[in-house]
Tab-separated table of C-alpha atoms and ligand atoms in Angstrom:
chain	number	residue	atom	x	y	z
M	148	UNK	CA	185.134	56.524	-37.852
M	149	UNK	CA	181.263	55.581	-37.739
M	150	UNK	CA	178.613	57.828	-39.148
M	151	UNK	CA	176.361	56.283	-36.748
M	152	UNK	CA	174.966	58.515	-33.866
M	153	UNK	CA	177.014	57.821	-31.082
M	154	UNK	CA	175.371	57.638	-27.568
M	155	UNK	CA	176.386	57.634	-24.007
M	156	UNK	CA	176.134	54.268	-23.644
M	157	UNK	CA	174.622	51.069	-26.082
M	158	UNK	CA	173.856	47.513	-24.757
M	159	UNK	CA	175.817	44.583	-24.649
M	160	UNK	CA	174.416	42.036	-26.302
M	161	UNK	CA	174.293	37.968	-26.252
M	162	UNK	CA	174.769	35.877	-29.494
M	163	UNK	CA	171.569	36.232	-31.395
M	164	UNK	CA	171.310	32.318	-32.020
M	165	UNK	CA	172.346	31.035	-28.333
M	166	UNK	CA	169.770	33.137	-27.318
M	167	UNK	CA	167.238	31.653	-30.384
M	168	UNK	CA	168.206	28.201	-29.182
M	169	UNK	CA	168.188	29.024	-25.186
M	170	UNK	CA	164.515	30.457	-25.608
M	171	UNK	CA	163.130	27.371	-27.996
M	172	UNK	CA	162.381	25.626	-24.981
M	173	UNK	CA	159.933	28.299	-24.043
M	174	UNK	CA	157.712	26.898	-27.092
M	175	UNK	CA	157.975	23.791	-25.359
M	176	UNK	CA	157.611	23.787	-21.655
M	177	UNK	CA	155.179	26.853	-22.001
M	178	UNK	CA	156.041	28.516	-19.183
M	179	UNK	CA	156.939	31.631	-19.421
M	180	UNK	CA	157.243	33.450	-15.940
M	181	UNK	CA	156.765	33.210	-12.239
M	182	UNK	CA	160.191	31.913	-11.128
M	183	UNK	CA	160.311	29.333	-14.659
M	184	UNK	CA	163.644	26.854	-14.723
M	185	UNK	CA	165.856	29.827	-16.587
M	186	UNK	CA	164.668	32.758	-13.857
M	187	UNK	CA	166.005	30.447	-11.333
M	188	UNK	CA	169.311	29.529	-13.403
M	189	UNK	CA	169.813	33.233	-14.031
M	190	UNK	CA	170.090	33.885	-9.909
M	191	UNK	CA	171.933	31.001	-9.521
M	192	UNK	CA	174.625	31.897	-12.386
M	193	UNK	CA	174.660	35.502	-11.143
M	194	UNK	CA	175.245	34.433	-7.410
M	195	UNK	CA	178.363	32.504	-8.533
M	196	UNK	CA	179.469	35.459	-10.518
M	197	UNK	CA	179.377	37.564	-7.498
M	198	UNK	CA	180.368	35.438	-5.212
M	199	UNK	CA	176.987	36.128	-3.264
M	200	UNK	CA	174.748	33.600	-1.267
M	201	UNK	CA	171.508	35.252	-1.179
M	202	UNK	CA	170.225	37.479	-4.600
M	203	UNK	CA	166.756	37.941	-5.688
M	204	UNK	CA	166.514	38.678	-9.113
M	205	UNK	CA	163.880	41.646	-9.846
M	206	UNK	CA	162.108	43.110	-13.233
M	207	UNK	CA	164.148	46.279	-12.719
M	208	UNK	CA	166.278	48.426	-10.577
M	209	UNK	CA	163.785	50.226	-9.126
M	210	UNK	CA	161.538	47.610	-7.279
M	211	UNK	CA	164.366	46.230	-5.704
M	212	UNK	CA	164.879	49.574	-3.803
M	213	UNK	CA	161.119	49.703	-2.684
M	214	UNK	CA	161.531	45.825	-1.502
M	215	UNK	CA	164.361	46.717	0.298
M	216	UNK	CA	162.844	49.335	2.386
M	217	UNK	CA	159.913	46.846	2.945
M	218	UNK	CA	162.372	44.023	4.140
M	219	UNK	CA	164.415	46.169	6.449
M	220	UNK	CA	160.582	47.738	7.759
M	221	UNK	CA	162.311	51.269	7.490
M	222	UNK	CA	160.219	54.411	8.848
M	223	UNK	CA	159.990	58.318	8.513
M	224	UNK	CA	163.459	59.634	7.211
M	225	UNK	CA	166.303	58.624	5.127
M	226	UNK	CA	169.644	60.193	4.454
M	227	UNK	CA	170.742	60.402	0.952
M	228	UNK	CA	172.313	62.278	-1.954
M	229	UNK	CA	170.676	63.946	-4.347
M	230	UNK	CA	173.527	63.029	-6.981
M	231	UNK	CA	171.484	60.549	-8.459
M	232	UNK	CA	169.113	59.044	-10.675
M	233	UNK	CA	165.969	59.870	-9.614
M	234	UNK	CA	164.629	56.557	-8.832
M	235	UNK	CA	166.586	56.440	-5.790
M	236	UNK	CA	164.302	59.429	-4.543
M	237	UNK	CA	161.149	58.334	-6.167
M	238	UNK	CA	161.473	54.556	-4.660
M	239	UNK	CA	161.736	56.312	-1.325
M	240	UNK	CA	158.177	58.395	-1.373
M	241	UNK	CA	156.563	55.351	-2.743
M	242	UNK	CA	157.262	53.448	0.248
M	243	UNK	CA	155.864	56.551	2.480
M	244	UNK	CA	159.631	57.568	3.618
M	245	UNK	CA	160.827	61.074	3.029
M	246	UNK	CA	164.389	61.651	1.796
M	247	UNK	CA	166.616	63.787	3.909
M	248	UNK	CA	169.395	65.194	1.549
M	249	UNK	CA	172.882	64.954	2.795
M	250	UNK	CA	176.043	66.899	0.477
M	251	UNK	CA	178.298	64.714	-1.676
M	252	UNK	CA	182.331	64.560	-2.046
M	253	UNK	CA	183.656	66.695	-4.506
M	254	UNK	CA	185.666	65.006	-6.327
M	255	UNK	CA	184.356	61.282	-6.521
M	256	UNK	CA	180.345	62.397	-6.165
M	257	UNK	CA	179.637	59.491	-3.654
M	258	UNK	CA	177.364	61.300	-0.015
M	259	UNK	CA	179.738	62.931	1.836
M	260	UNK	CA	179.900	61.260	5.187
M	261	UNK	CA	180.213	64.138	7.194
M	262	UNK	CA	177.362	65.271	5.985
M	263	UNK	CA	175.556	62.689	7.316
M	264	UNK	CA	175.348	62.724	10.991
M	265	UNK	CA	174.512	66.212	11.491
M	266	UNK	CA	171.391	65.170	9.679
M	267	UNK	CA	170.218	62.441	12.174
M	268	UNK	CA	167.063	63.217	14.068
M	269	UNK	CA	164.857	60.808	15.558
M	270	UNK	CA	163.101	59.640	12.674
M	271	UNK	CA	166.188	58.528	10.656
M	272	UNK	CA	165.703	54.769	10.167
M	273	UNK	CA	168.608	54.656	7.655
M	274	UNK	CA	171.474	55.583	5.075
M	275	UNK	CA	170.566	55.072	1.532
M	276	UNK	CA	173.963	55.505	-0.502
M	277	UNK	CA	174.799	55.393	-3.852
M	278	UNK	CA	177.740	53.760	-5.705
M	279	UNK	CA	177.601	56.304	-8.296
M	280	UNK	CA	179.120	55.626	-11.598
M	281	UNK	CA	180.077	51.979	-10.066
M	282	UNK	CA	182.489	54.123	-7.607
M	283	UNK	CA	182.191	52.341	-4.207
M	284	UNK	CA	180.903	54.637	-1.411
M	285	UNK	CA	183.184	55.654	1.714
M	286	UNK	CA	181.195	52.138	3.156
M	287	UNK	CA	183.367	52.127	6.362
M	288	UNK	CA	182.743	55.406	7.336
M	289	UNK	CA	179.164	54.781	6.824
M	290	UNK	CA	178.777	51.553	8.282
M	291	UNK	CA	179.991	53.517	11.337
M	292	UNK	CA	177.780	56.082	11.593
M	293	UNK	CA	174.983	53.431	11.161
M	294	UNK	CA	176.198	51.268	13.921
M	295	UNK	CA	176.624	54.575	16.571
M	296	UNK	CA	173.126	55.971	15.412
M	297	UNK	CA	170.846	52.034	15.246
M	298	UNK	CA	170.465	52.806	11.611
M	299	UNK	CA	170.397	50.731	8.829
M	300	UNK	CA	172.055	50.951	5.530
M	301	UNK	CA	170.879	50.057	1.932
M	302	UNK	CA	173.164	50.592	-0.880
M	303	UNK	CA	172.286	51.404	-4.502
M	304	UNK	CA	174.115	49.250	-6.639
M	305	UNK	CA	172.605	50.065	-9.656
M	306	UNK	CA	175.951	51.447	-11.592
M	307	UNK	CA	178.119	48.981	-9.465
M	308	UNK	CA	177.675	45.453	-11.288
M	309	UNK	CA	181.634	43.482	-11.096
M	310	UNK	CA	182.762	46.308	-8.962
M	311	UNK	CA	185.240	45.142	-6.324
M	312	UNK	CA	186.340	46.315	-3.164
M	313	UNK	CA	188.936	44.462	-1.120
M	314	UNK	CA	188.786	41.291	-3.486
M	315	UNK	CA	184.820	41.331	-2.851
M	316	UNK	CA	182.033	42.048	-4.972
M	317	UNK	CA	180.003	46.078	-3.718
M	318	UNK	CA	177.404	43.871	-3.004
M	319	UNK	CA	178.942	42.161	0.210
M	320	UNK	CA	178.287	45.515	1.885
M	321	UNK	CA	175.451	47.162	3.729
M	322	UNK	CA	171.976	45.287	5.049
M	323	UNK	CA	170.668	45.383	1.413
M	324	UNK	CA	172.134	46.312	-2.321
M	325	UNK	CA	170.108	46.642	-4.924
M	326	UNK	CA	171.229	46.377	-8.624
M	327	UNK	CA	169.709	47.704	-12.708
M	328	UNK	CA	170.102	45.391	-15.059
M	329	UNK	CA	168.417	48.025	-17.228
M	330	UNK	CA	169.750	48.222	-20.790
M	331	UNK	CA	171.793	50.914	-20.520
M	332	UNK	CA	173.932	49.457	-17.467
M	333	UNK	CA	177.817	47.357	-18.120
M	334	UNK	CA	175.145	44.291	-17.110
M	335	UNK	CA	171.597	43.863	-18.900
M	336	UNK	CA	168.861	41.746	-19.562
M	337	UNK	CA	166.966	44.194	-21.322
M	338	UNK	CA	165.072	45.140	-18.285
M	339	UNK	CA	165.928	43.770	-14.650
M	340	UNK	CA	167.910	44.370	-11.096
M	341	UNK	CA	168.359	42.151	-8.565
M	342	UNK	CA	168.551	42.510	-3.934
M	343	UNK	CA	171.510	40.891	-2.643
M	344	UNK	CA	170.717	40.263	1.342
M	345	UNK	CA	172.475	39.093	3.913
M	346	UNK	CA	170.296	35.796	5.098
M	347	UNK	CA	167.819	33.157	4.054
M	348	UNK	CA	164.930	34.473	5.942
M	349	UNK	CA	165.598	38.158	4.075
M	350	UNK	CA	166.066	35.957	1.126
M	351	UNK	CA	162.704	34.158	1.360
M	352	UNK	CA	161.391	37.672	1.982
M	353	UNK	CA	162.427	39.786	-0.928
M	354	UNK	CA	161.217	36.217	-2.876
M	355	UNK	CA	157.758	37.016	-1.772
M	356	UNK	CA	157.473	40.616	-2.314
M	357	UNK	CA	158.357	40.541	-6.115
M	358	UNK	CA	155.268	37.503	-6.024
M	359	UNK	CA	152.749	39.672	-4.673
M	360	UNK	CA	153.316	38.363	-0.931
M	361	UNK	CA	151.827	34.809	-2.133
M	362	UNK	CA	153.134	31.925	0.282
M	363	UNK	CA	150.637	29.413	-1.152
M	364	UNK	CA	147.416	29.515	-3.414
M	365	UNK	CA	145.528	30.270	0.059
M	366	UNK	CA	148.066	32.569	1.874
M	367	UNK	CA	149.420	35.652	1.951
M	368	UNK	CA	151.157	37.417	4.447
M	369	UNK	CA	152.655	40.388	3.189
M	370	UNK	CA	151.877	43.284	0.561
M	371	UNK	CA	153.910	42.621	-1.843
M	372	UNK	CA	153.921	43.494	-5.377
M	373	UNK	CA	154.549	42.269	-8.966
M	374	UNK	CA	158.376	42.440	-9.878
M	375	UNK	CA	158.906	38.905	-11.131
M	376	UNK	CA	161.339	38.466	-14.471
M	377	UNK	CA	159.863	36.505	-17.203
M	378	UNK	CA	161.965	33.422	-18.828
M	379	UNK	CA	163.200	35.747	-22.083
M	380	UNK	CA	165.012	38.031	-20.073
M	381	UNK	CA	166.030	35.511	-17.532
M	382	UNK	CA	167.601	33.964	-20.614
M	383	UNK	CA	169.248	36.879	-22.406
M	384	UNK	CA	170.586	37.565	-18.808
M	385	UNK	CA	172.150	34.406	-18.708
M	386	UNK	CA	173.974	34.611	-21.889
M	387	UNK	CA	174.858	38.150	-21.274
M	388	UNK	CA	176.602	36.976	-18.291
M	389	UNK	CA	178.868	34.989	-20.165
M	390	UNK	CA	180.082	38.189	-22.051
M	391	UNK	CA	180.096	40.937	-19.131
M	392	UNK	CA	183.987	40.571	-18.152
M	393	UNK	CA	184.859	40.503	-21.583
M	394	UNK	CA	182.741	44.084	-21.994
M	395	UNK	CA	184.463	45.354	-18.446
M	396	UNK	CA	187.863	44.534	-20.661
M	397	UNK	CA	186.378	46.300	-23.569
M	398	UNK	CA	185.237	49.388	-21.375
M	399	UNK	CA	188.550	49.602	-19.481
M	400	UNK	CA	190.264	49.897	-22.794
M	401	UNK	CA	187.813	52.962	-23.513
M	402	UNK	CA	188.678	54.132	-20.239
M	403	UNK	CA	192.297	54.023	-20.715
M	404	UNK	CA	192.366	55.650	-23.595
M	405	UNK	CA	190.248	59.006	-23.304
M	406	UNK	CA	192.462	59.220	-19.621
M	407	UNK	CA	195.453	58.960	-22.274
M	408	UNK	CA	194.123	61.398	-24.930
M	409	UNK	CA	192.452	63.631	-22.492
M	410	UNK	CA	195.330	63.917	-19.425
M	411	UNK	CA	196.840	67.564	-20.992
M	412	UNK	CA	193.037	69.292	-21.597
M	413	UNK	CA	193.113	72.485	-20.551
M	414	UNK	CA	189.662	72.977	-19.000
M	415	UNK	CA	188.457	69.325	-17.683
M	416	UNK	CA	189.570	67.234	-14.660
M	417	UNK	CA	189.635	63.535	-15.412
M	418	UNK	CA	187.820	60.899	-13.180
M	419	UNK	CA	189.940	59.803	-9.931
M	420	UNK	CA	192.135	57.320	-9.493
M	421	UNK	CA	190.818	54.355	-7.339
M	422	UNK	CA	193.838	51.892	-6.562
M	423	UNK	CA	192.350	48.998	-4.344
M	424	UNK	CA	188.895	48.677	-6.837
M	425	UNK	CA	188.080	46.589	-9.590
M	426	UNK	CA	186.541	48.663	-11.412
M	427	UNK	CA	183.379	48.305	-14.028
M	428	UNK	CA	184.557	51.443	-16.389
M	429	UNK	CA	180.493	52.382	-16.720
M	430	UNK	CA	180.681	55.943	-17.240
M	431	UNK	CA	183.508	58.420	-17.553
M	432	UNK	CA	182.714	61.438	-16.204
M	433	UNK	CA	185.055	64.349	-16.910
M	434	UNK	CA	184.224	68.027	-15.093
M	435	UNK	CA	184.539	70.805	-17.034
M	436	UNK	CA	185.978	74.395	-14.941
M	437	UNK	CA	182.769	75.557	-14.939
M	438	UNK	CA	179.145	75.218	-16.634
M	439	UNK	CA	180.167	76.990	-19.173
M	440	UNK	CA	182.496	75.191	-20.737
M	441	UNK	CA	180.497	72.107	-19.623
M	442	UNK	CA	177.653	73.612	-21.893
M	443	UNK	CA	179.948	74.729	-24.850
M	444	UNK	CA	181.469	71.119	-24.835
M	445	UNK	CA	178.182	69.565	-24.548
M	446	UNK	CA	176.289	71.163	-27.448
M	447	UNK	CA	179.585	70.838	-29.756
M	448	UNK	CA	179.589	66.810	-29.181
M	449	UNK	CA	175.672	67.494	-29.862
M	450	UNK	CA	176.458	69.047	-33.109
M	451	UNK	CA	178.827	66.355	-34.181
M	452	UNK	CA	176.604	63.129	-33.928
M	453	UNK	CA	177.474	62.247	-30.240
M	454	UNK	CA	175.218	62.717	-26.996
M	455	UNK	CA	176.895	62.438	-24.001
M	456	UNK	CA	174.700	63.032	-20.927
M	457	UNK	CA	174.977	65.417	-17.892
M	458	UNK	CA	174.350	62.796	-15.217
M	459	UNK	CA	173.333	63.906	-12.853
M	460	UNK	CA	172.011	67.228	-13.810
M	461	UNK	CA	169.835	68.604	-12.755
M	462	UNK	CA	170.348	67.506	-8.811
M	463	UNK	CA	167.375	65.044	-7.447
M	464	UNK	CA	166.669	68.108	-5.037
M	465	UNK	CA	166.411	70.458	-7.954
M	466	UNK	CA	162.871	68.596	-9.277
M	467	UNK	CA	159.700	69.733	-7.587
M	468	UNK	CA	158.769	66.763	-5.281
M	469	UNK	CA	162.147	67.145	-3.930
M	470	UNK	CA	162.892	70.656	-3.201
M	471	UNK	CA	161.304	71.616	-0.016
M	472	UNK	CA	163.165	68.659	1.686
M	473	UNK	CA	165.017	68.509	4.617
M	474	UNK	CA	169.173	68.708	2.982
M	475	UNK	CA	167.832	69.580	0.091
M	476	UNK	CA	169.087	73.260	-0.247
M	477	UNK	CA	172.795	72.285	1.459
M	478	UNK	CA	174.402	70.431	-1.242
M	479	UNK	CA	176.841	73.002	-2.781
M	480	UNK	CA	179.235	69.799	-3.539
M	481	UNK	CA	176.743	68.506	-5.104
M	482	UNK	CA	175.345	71.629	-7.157
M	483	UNK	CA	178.742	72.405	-7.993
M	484	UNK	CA	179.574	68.873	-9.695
M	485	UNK	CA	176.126	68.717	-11.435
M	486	UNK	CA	176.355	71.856	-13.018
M	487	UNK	CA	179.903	70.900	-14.496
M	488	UNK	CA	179.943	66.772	-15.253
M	489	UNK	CA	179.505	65.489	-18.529
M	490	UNK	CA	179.744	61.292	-18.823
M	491	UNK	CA	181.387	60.821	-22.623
M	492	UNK	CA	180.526	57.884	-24.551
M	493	UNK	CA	181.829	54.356	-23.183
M	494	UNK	CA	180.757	50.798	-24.082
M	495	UNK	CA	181.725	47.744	-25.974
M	496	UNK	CA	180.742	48.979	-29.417
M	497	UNK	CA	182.868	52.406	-29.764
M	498	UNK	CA	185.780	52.560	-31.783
M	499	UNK	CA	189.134	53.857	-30.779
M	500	UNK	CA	189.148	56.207	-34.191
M	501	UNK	CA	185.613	57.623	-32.640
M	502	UNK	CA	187.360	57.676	-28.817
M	503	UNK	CA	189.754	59.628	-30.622
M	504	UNK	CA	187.494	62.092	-32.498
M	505	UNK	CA	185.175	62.586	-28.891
M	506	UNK	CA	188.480	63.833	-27.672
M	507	UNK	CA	189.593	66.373	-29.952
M	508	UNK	CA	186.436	68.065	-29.804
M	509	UNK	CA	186.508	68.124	-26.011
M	510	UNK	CA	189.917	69.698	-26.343
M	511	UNK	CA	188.954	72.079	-29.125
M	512	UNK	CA	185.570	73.604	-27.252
B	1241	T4K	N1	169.404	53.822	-9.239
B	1241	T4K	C1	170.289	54.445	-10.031
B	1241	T4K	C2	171.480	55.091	-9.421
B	1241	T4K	C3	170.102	54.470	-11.416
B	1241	T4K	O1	170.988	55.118	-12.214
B	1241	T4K	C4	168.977	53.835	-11.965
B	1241	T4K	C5	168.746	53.847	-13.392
B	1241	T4K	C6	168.086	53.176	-11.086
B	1241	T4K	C7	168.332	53.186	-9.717
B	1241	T4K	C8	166.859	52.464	-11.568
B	1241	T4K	O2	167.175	51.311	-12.327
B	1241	T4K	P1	166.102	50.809	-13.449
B	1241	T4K	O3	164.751	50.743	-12.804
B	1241	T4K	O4	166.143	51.804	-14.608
B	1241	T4K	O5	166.632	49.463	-13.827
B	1241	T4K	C9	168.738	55.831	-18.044
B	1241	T4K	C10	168.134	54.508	-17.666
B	1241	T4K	O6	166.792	54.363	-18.119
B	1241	T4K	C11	168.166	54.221	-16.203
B	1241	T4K	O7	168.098	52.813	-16.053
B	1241	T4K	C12	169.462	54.706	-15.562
B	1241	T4K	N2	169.488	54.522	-14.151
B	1241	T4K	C13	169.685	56.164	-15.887
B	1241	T4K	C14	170.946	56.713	-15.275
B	1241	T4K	O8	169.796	56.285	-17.284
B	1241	T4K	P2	167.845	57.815	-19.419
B	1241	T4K	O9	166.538	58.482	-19.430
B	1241	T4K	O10	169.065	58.640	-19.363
B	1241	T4K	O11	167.985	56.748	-20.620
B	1241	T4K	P3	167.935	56.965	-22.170
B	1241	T4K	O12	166.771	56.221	-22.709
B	1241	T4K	O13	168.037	58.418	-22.511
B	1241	T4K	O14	169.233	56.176	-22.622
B	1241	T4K	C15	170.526	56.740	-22.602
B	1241	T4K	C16	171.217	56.402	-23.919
B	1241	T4K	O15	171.412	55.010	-24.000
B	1241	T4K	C17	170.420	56.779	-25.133
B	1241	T4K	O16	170.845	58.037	-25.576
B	1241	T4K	C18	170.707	55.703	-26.160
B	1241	T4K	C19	171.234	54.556	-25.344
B	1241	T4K	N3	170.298	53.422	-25.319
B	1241	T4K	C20	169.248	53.403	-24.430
B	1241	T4K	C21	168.370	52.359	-24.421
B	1241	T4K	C22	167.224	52.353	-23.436
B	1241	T4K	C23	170.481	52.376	-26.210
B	1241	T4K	O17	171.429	52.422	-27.023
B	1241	T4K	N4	169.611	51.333	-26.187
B	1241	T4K	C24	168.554	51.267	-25.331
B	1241	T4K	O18	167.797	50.276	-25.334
B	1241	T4K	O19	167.768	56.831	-18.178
């Protein structure tokens, strides 16, 4: 048992003097950012680890969402869920779109798809989904919908980094996924994300955008924006890399345990099953029987040294740029999960003895 606070999540990191000797070179070459050797080594190592052709690595998860809709040239609305970080909302607005709010499922917290086409109107350009907690979304179902209504589909991969569906990385699907690499993800380079696309022209694209739309010291041709990733991260990426299944392992050990400890409390369902995933164990949410107990279970962790968070409470639509939006007061799957999830502690740096601990107290609240 640590006396250390323990926290929802803490970072993986790379061996301190790889990453002292990987970075000397900096001191050398002098060049420190705009698409340097180890930027460019980074998106190659990362394509091979996810088996993907065409990634552009970003300074964060949230650019890579505004670049998307840029890219894909998306207009007036988009469906999405409000079970979600708020970046997924806020990259929206800044690219002039408004969110449309579609309901979630109840049990895994991915957008319901039902809930989707009723929602279409003539503005919709497209689906923005979310693989929240690294669960894949329903993609069929919404690839679908897309196809029948001439919409396109962008998925938040942010959570999702080594999930895989069908022996392929989450990545493979929709026009565009975007991916955090933000310290707090099973993935990080301190700060970062990435677009996977589907082409070389899309590639060449989302290249520009993060450049400020430069195609040469005299031309520019689109408006693009400053979202490169300097050389230190690109390097502490790289090495990080190197460790990532190894902390999936670590995680799924985690996992496996609270499910074990956990399976006969009273007052919490445990995550579901999913059969046909590899999964990346980020977060384990458990749901409590109502807010209540989610509360009471909350602020006794609290009291003990460990801070588990209530993502994603409160709901995107619940925040005041949000709430007058179209959806936004028709989520009661949604409102009903938010007011009763609680993600407990997971990463590579918790003990069993503390795993064990976390649990009695959820089973004594
Ligand atoms: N889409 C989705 C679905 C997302 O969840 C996110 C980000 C994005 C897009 C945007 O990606 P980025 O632009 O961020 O790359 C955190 C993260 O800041 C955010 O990246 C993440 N999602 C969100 C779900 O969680 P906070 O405000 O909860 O983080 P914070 O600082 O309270 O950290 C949580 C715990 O982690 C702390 O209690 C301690 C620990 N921690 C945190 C940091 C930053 C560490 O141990 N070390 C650290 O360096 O937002």
């Amino acid at each position: 048992m640590s006396n250390k606070p323990i926290f929802v999540t803490s970072p993986l990191m790379p061996d301190y003097d790889e990453f002292i000797k990987l970075i000397h070179t900096l001191w050398d070459s002098r060049i420190l950012t705009n698409d340097g050797s180890l930027l460019q080594n980074f998106e190659q190592a990362l394509a091979e680890y996810l088996g993907e052709q065409y990634i552009s690595v970003y300074t964060n998860g949230t650019l890579p969402l505004l670049a998307a809709f840029k890219a894909l040239n998306l207009s007036g609305e988009v469906i999405t869920t409000p079970y979600t970080f708020i970046a997924t909302s806020h990259a929206l607005r800044w690219c002039g779109l408004e969110p449309v709010y579609a309901d979630i499922d109840p049990i895994t917290g991915d957008i319901a798809h039902e809930s989707i086409e009723k929602l279409i109107s003539s503005k919709t350009s497209a689906i923005l989904g979310v693989h929240v907690y690294g669960r894949p979304c329903r993609n069929q179902e919404i690839e679908d919908i897309a196809t029948r209504n001439g919409l396109r589909v962008v998925y938040d991969a942010a959570h999702a980094f080594g999930v895989k569906k069908n022996g392929q990385s989450i990545t493979k699907y929709g026009d565009i996924a975007t991916l955090s690499f933000h310290a707090t993800k099973v993935f990080n380079c301190l700060e970062g994300g990435a677009v996977v696309c589907r082409d070389k022209r899309m590639k060449e694209e989302l290249d520009k955008l993060r450049n400020f739309g430069i195609d040469s010291e005299i031309e520019i041709s689109a408006v693009g924006i400053n979202a490169k990733l300097d050389e230190m991260r690109a390097a502490f990426g790289l090495l990080n890399l190197k460790k990532v299944d190894y902390a999936i392992e670590k995680r799924k050990n985690i996992y496996e345990k609270y499910y074990h400890e956990l399976s006969n409390a009273q007052e919490v369902q445990l995550p579901p099953t999913m059969d046909d995933i590899r999964y990346n164990y980020s977060h384990f949410p458990i749901v409590a029987k109502d807010k209540i107990t989610r509360e009471r279970i909350y602020q006794q962790l609290c009291k003990n040294g460990i801070y588990p968070r209530r993502y994603f409470y409160p709901l995107v639509t619940d925040f005041k740029p949000y709430c007058d939006c179209r959806g936004a007061d028709d989520t009661p799957n949604a409102r009903a999960l938010s007011d009763r999830v609680l993600c407990l502690p997971i990463h590579t740096e918790l003990i069993m003895s503390d795993v064990n601990r976390i649990c009695d107290i959820v089973k004594r609240s």
